[in-house]
Tab-separated table of C-alpha atoms in Angstrom:
chain	number	residue	atom	x	y	z
S	1	MET	CA	-69.702	37.926	15.357
S	2	THR	CA	-66.531	38.184	13.159
S	3	ALA	CA	-63.427	36.616	14.591
S	4	GLU	CA	-60.517	39.000	15.215
S	5	PRO	CA	-57.392	38.282	13.147
S	6	ILE	CA	-54.637	36.557	15.072
S	7	HIS	CA	-51.361	38.470	15.388
S	8	LEU	CA	-48.252	36.572	16.279
S	9	THR	CA	-46.691	38.714	18.952
S	10	ASN	CA	-43.723	36.384	19.378
S	11	ALA	CA	-43.293	35.495	15.751
S	12	THR	CA	-39.759	34.621	14.709
S	13	PRO	CA	-38.222	35.720	11.387
S	14	PHE	CA	-38.842	32.246	10.190
S	15	ASP	CA	-42.528	32.446	11.097
S	16	LEU	CA	-42.941	35.654	9.103
S	17	ILE	CA	-41.021	34.232	6.178
S	18	ALA	CA	-42.916	30.990	6.195
S	19	ASP	CA	-46.284	32.823	6.337
S	20	HIS	CA	-45.324	35.021	3.435
S	21	LEU	CA	-44.072	32.067	1.367
S	22	GLN	CA	-47.282	30.106	2.069
S	23	ASP	CA	-49.375	33.114	0.948
S	24	LEU	CA	-47.470	33.249	-2.327
S	25	ILE	CA	-47.712	29.458	-2.794
S	26	SER	CA	-51.498	29.747	-2.160
S	27	GLU	CA	-51.696	32.427	-4.770
S	28	ALA	CA	-49.688	30.184	-7.153
S	29	ARG	CA	-52.320	27.469	-6.795
S	30	ASN	CA	-54.997	29.896	-7.966
S	31	PHE	CA	-53.105	30.349	-11.227
S	32	ALA	CA	-51.739	26.855	-11.639
S	33	ASP	CA	-55.182	25.211	-11.658
S	34	GLY	CA	-54.691	23.016	-14.698
S	35	GLU	CA	-55.612	25.689	-17.207
S	36	PRO	CA	-53.029	27.745	-19.183
S	37	VAL	CA	-52.843	31.532	-18.982
S	38	SER	CA	-55.396	33.110	-21.425
S	39	SER	CA	-54.727	36.863	-21.304
S	40	GLN	CA	-51.990	39.429	-21.114
S	41	GLY	CA	-53.204	40.526	-17.721
S	42	GLN	CA	-52.955	36.945	-16.327
S	43	ALA	CA	-49.547	36.588	-17.958
S	44	ASP	CA	-48.257	39.742	-16.321
S	45	ALA	CA	-49.733	38.624	-12.922
S	46	VAL	CA	-48.040	35.199	-13.197
S	47	SER	CA	-44.681	36.657	-14.088
S	48	ALA	CA	-44.949	39.116	-11.112
S	49	LEU	CA	-45.804	36.188	-8.856
S	50	ILE	CA	-42.806	34.262	-10.126
S	51	GLU	CA	-40.608	37.196	-9.340
S	52	ASN	CA	-42.143	37.512	-5.855
S	53	LEU	CA	-41.606	33.826	-5.199
S	54	ARG	CA	-37.897	34.112	-6.266
S	55	THR	CA	-37.377	37.211	-4.133
S	56	ALA	CA	-39.079	35.617	-1.071
S	57	ALA	CA	-36.973	32.452	-1.539
S	58	LYS	CA	-33.777	34.613	-1.745
S	59	ASP	CA	-34.834	36.476	1.522
S	60	ALA	CA	-35.579	33.103	3.174
S	61	ASP	CA	-32.135	31.734	2.231
S	62	ALA	CA	-30.481	34.900	3.528
S	63	GLU	CA	-32.239	34.441	6.864
S	64	ARG	CA	-31.197	30.732	6.892
S	65	VAL	CA	-27.589	31.861	6.450
S	66	ARG	CA	-27.963	34.397	9.284
S	67	GLU	CA	-29.468	31.821	11.651
S	68	ASN	CA	-26.750	29.314	10.733
S	69	GLU	CA	-23.925	31.800	11.249
S	70	PRO	CA	-23.245	31.213	14.961
S	71	HIS	CA	-23.439	27.427	14.389
S	72	ASP	CA	-21.078	27.710	11.377
S	73	LYS	CA	-18.644	29.841	13.386
S	74	ALA	CA	-18.722	27.353	16.248
S	75	LYS	CA	-18.213	24.432	13.837
S	76	ALA	CA	-15.430	26.298	12.117
S	77	ALA	CA	-13.713	26.952	15.480
S	78	VAL	CA	-13.811	23.257	16.341
S	79	GLN	CA	-12.449	22.324	12.906
S	80	ALA	CA	-9.685	24.849	13.146
S	81	LYS	CA	-8.695	23.447	16.571
S	82	TYR	CA	-8.477	19.870	15.387
S	83	ALA	CA	-7.379	20.341	11.760
S	84	PRO	CA	-3.646	20.806	12.392
S	85	LEU	CA	-3.602	17.437	14.145
S	86	ILE	CA	-6.082	15.279	12.291
S	87	ALA	CA	-7.244	17.012	9.111
S	88	ASP	CA	-8.242	14.466	6.467
S	89	PRO	CA	-5.144	12.906	4.858
S	90	LYS	CA	-6.659	13.636	1.426
S	91	ASN	CA	-6.648	17.393	2.117
S	92	LYS	CA	-4.032	19.667	0.557
S	93	ASN	CA	-2.649	20.137	4.080
S	94	PRO	CA	-3.352	16.947	6.060
S	95	GLY	CA	-3.058	16.772	9.831
S	96	LYS	CA	0.278	16.190	11.553
S	97	VAL	CA	-0.886	12.695	12.631
S	98	TRP	CA	-1.074	11.546	8.974
S	99	LYS	CA	2.169	13.239	8.096
S	100	ALA	CA	3.783	11.342	10.936
S	101	ILE	CA	2.208	8.068	9.805
S	102	ASP	CA	3.444	8.664	6.217
S	103	ALA	CA	6.939	9.323	7.500
S	104	LEU	CA	6.930	6.213	9.615
S	105	LYS	CA	5.669	4.177	6.574
S	106	ALA	CA	8.510	5.516	4.573
S	107	CYS	CA	10.917	4.273	7.238
S	108	LEU	CA	9.279	0.877	7.489
S	109	GLN	CA	8.701	0.065	3.800
S	110	PRO	CA	12.353	-0.560	2.757
S	111	PHE	CA	12.848	-3.017	5.564
S	112	LEU	CA	9.565	-4.917	4.781
S	113	ALA	CA	10.454	-4.919	1.090
S	114	LYS	CA	13.822	-6.449	1.796
S	115	LEU	CA	12.259	-9.037	4.156
S	116	ASP	CA	9.569	-9.877	1.645
S	117	ALA	CA	12.172	-10.381	-1.097
S	118	GLU	CA	14.009	-12.832	1.188
S	119	LYS	CA	10.814	-14.669	1.958
S	120	ARG	CA	9.829	-14.838	-1.703
S	121	GLU	CA	13.262	-16.312	-2.490
S	122	VAL	CA	12.712	-18.962	0.130
S	123	GLU	CA	9.305	-19.623	-1.369
S	124	ARG	CA	10.881	-19.958	-4.875
S	125	ILE	CA	13.466	-22.430	-3.708
S	126	ALA	CA	10.894	-24.533	-1.817
S	127	ARG	CA	8.521	-24.463	-4.724
S	128	GLU	CA	11.201	-25.573	-7.223
S	129	ALA	CA	12.336	-28.303	-4.829
S	130	ALA	CA	8.791	-29.534	-4.376
S	131	ASP	CA	8.167	-29.538	-8.116
S	132	LYS	CA	11.359	-31.488	-8.753
S	133	ALA	CA	10.543	-33.978	-6.012
S	134	ALA	CA	7.020	-34.486	-7.481
S	135	LYS	CA	8.527	-35.015	-10.978
S	136	ASP	CA	11.161	-37.475	-9.657
S	137	ALA	CA	8.551	-39.403	-7.746
S	138	ALA	CA	6.205	-39.574	-10.759
S	139	ASP	CA	9.159	-40.776	-12.953
S	140	ALA	CA	10.122	-43.417	-10.334
S	141	MET	CA	6.528	-44.687	-10.190
S	142	ARG	CA	6.333	-44.947	-13.985
S	143	ALA	CA	9.692	-46.672	-14.090
S	144	ALA	CA	8.822	-49.208	-11.392
S	145	ALA	CA	7.659	-52.513	-12.842
S	146	ALA	CA	4.323	-53.766	-11.521
S	147	ASN	CA	6.073	-56.873	-10.209
S	148	ASP	CA	8.977	-54.952	-8.564
S	149	LEU	CA	7.652	-54.372	-5.020
S	150	GLN	CA	10.775	-52.690	-3.673
S	151	ALA	CA	10.911	-50.204	-6.598
S	152	ARG	CA	7.216	-49.388	-6.122
S	153	GLU	CA	7.718	-48.887	-2.357
S	154	GLN	CA	10.632	-46.559	-3.052
S	155	ALA	CA	8.545	-44.585	-5.558
S	156	GLU	CA	5.698	-44.315	-2.982
S	157	ALA	CA	8.208	-43.022	-0.440
S	158	LEU	CA	9.355	-40.367	-2.938
S	159	ILE	CA	5.663	-39.352	-3.542
S	160	ALA	CA	5.100	-38.972	0.280
S	161	ALA	CA	8.311	-36.895	0.514
S	162	ALA	CA	7.182	-34.768	-2.422
S	163	GLU	CA	3.857	-34.103	-0.662
S	164	VAL	CA	5.667	-32.967	2.439
S	165	MET	CA	7.822	-30.681	0.416
S	166	HIS	CA	4.718	-29.287	-1.273
S	167	GLY	CA	3.370	-28.425	2.156
S	168	VAL	CA	6.594	-26.689	3.008
S	169	ALA	CA	6.352	-24.663	-0.223
S	170	LYS	CA	2.726	-23.728	0.538
S	171	ALA	CA	3.702	-22.534	4.037
S	172	ALA	CA	6.506	-20.449	2.512
S	173	ALA	CA	4.035	-18.814	0.133
S	174	GLY	CA	1.891	-17.817	3.092
S	175	ASP	CA	4.810	-16.372	5.075
S	176	LYS	CA	4.528	-12.597	4.557
S	177	ALA	CA	6.760	-9.804	5.758
S	178	HIS	CA	4.990	-8.106	8.684
S	179	ALA	CA	5.600	-5.657	11.541
S	180	THR	CA	3.576	-6.888	14.473
S	181	GLY	CA	4.190	-4.273	17.219
S	182	GLY	CA	0.609	-2.955	17.153
S	183	SER	CA	-2.757	-4.649	17.641
S	184	ARG	CA	-2.679	-5.808	14.028
S	185	ALA	CA	0.133	-6.772	11.727
S	186	MET	CA	1.291	-4.230	9.137
S	187	GLY	CA	2.603	-5.481	5.826
S	188	LEU	CA	3.047	-4.655	2.158
S	189	ARG	CA	0.022	-4.876	-0.034
S	190	SER	CA	-0.371	-4.915	-3.805
S	191	VAL	CA	-1.810	-1.861	-5.478
S	192	TRP	CA	-3.019	-2.299	-9.129
S	193	LYS	CA	-3.179	0.668	-11.492
S	194	ALA	CA	-4.558	0.953	-15.046
S	195	GLU	CA	-2.524	3.106	-17.456
S	196	LEU	CA	-4.332	4.153	-20.615
S	197	LYS	CA	-2.441	3.070	-23.773
S	198	ASP	CA	-5.057	3.100	-26.536
S	199	ALA	CA	-8.063	5.401	-26.023
S	200	GLN	CA	-10.046	4.017	-29.039
S	201	ILE	CA	-9.723	0.384	-27.947
S	202	ALA	CA	-10.587	1.265	-24.369
S	203	ALA	CA	-13.605	3.279	-25.465
S	204	GLY	CA	-14.899	0.355	-27.567
S	205	PHE	CA	-14.436	-2.007	-24.667
S	206	PHE	CA	-16.278	0.081	-22.116
S	207	TRP	CA	-19.049	1.043	-24.561
S	208	LYS	CA	-19.765	-2.669	-25.231
S	209	ARG	CA	-19.638	-3.475	-21.497
S	210	ASP	CA	-22.036	-0.668	-20.374
S	211	PRO	CA	-23.339	1.605	-23.147
S	212	SER	CA	-25.555	3.580	-20.807
S	213	VAL	CA	-22.638	4.874	-18.723
S	214	PHE	CA	-20.537	5.670	-21.759
S	215	ASN	CA	-23.440	7.372	-23.537
S	216	ALA	CA	-24.071	9.513	-20.401
S	217	PHE	CA	-20.488	10.663	-20.538
S	218	LEU	CA	-20.805	11.524	-24.274
S	219	GLN	CA	-24.039	13.401	-23.474
S	220	LYS	CA	-22.292	15.412	-20.767
S	221	LEU	CA	-19.520	16.460	-23.278
S	222	ALA	CA	-22.127	17.417	-25.815
S	223	ASP	CA	-24.174	19.403	-23.298
S	224	GLU	CA	-21.025	21.345	-22.360
S	225	ASP	CA	-20.353	22.119	-26.020
S	226	VAL	CA	-23.915	23.319	-26.587
S	227	ARG	CA	-23.718	25.585	-23.550
S	228	SER	CA	-20.489	27.024	-24.911
S	229	GLY	CA	-22.231	27.935	-28.155
S	230	LYS	CA	-21.631	25.053	-30.552
S	231	ARG	CA	-24.549	24.166	-32.760
S	232	SER	CA	-23.067	21.283	-34.748
S	233	ILE	CA	-21.693	18.193	-33.020
S	234	PRO	CA	-20.730	14.920	-34.849
S	235	GLY	CA	-23.089	12.145	-33.776
S	236	PHE	CA	-25.629	14.494	-32.200
S	237	ASP	CA	-28.732	16.375	-33.400
S	238	VAL	CA	-28.625	19.875	-31.899
S	239	THR	CA	-32.154	21.249	-31.654
S	240	GLU	CA	-33.641	24.430	-30.248
S	241	GLU	CA	-36.512	24.515	-27.742
S	242	ARG	CA	-38.125	27.676	-26.481
S	243	VAL	CA	-38.615	27.569	-22.742
S	244	LEU	CA	-39.524	30.124	-19.966
């Protein structure tokens, strides 16, 4: 007895699309069996199958978009609700929270800069005093005769005092300008930026450090030129390859 074909009475659009795609993929396996096409008829059938696969993939993607639509709309609604308040600060129009924080930072920075300058001046004075005390102590020790106990004791006292002053200077260096009203202190931080001055020197440096990254960048530029129609590029061989 021959089994009756099974019909999916509750099949979803995805089920129908998946079945169709699987049928086409199975047909592709019949052609892509390790042997190349050997006749015009086979070539025409393969090209038709390629077109059918592309069309089916396009239809599947359209259905995916349709199924996603309510979720996308719901997500967009949530995003639209929160964006005015907390949109990413890197966005063209960041959320109000980040604008408020930037405004507050602009208010706070001049005060912290002034306070930091004052602390750095204290550090400078303490460091210079410590350096001078250390030099005076060393000079006193060199000047003290080996048989002059009092002079050596005075020099040792100067050394001890210089060490204390060094500790004071070290503490001054660690004293940073902070605002401590929140759960963590806020202070100034250093931001380092590189400004290109000589492109040729920089290119040579980075090429020597990592040729693979630099060569990949050059390849990207050359590929863009070839796509734009150029057929001669210094330093490259531009070749033609026939592909399907």
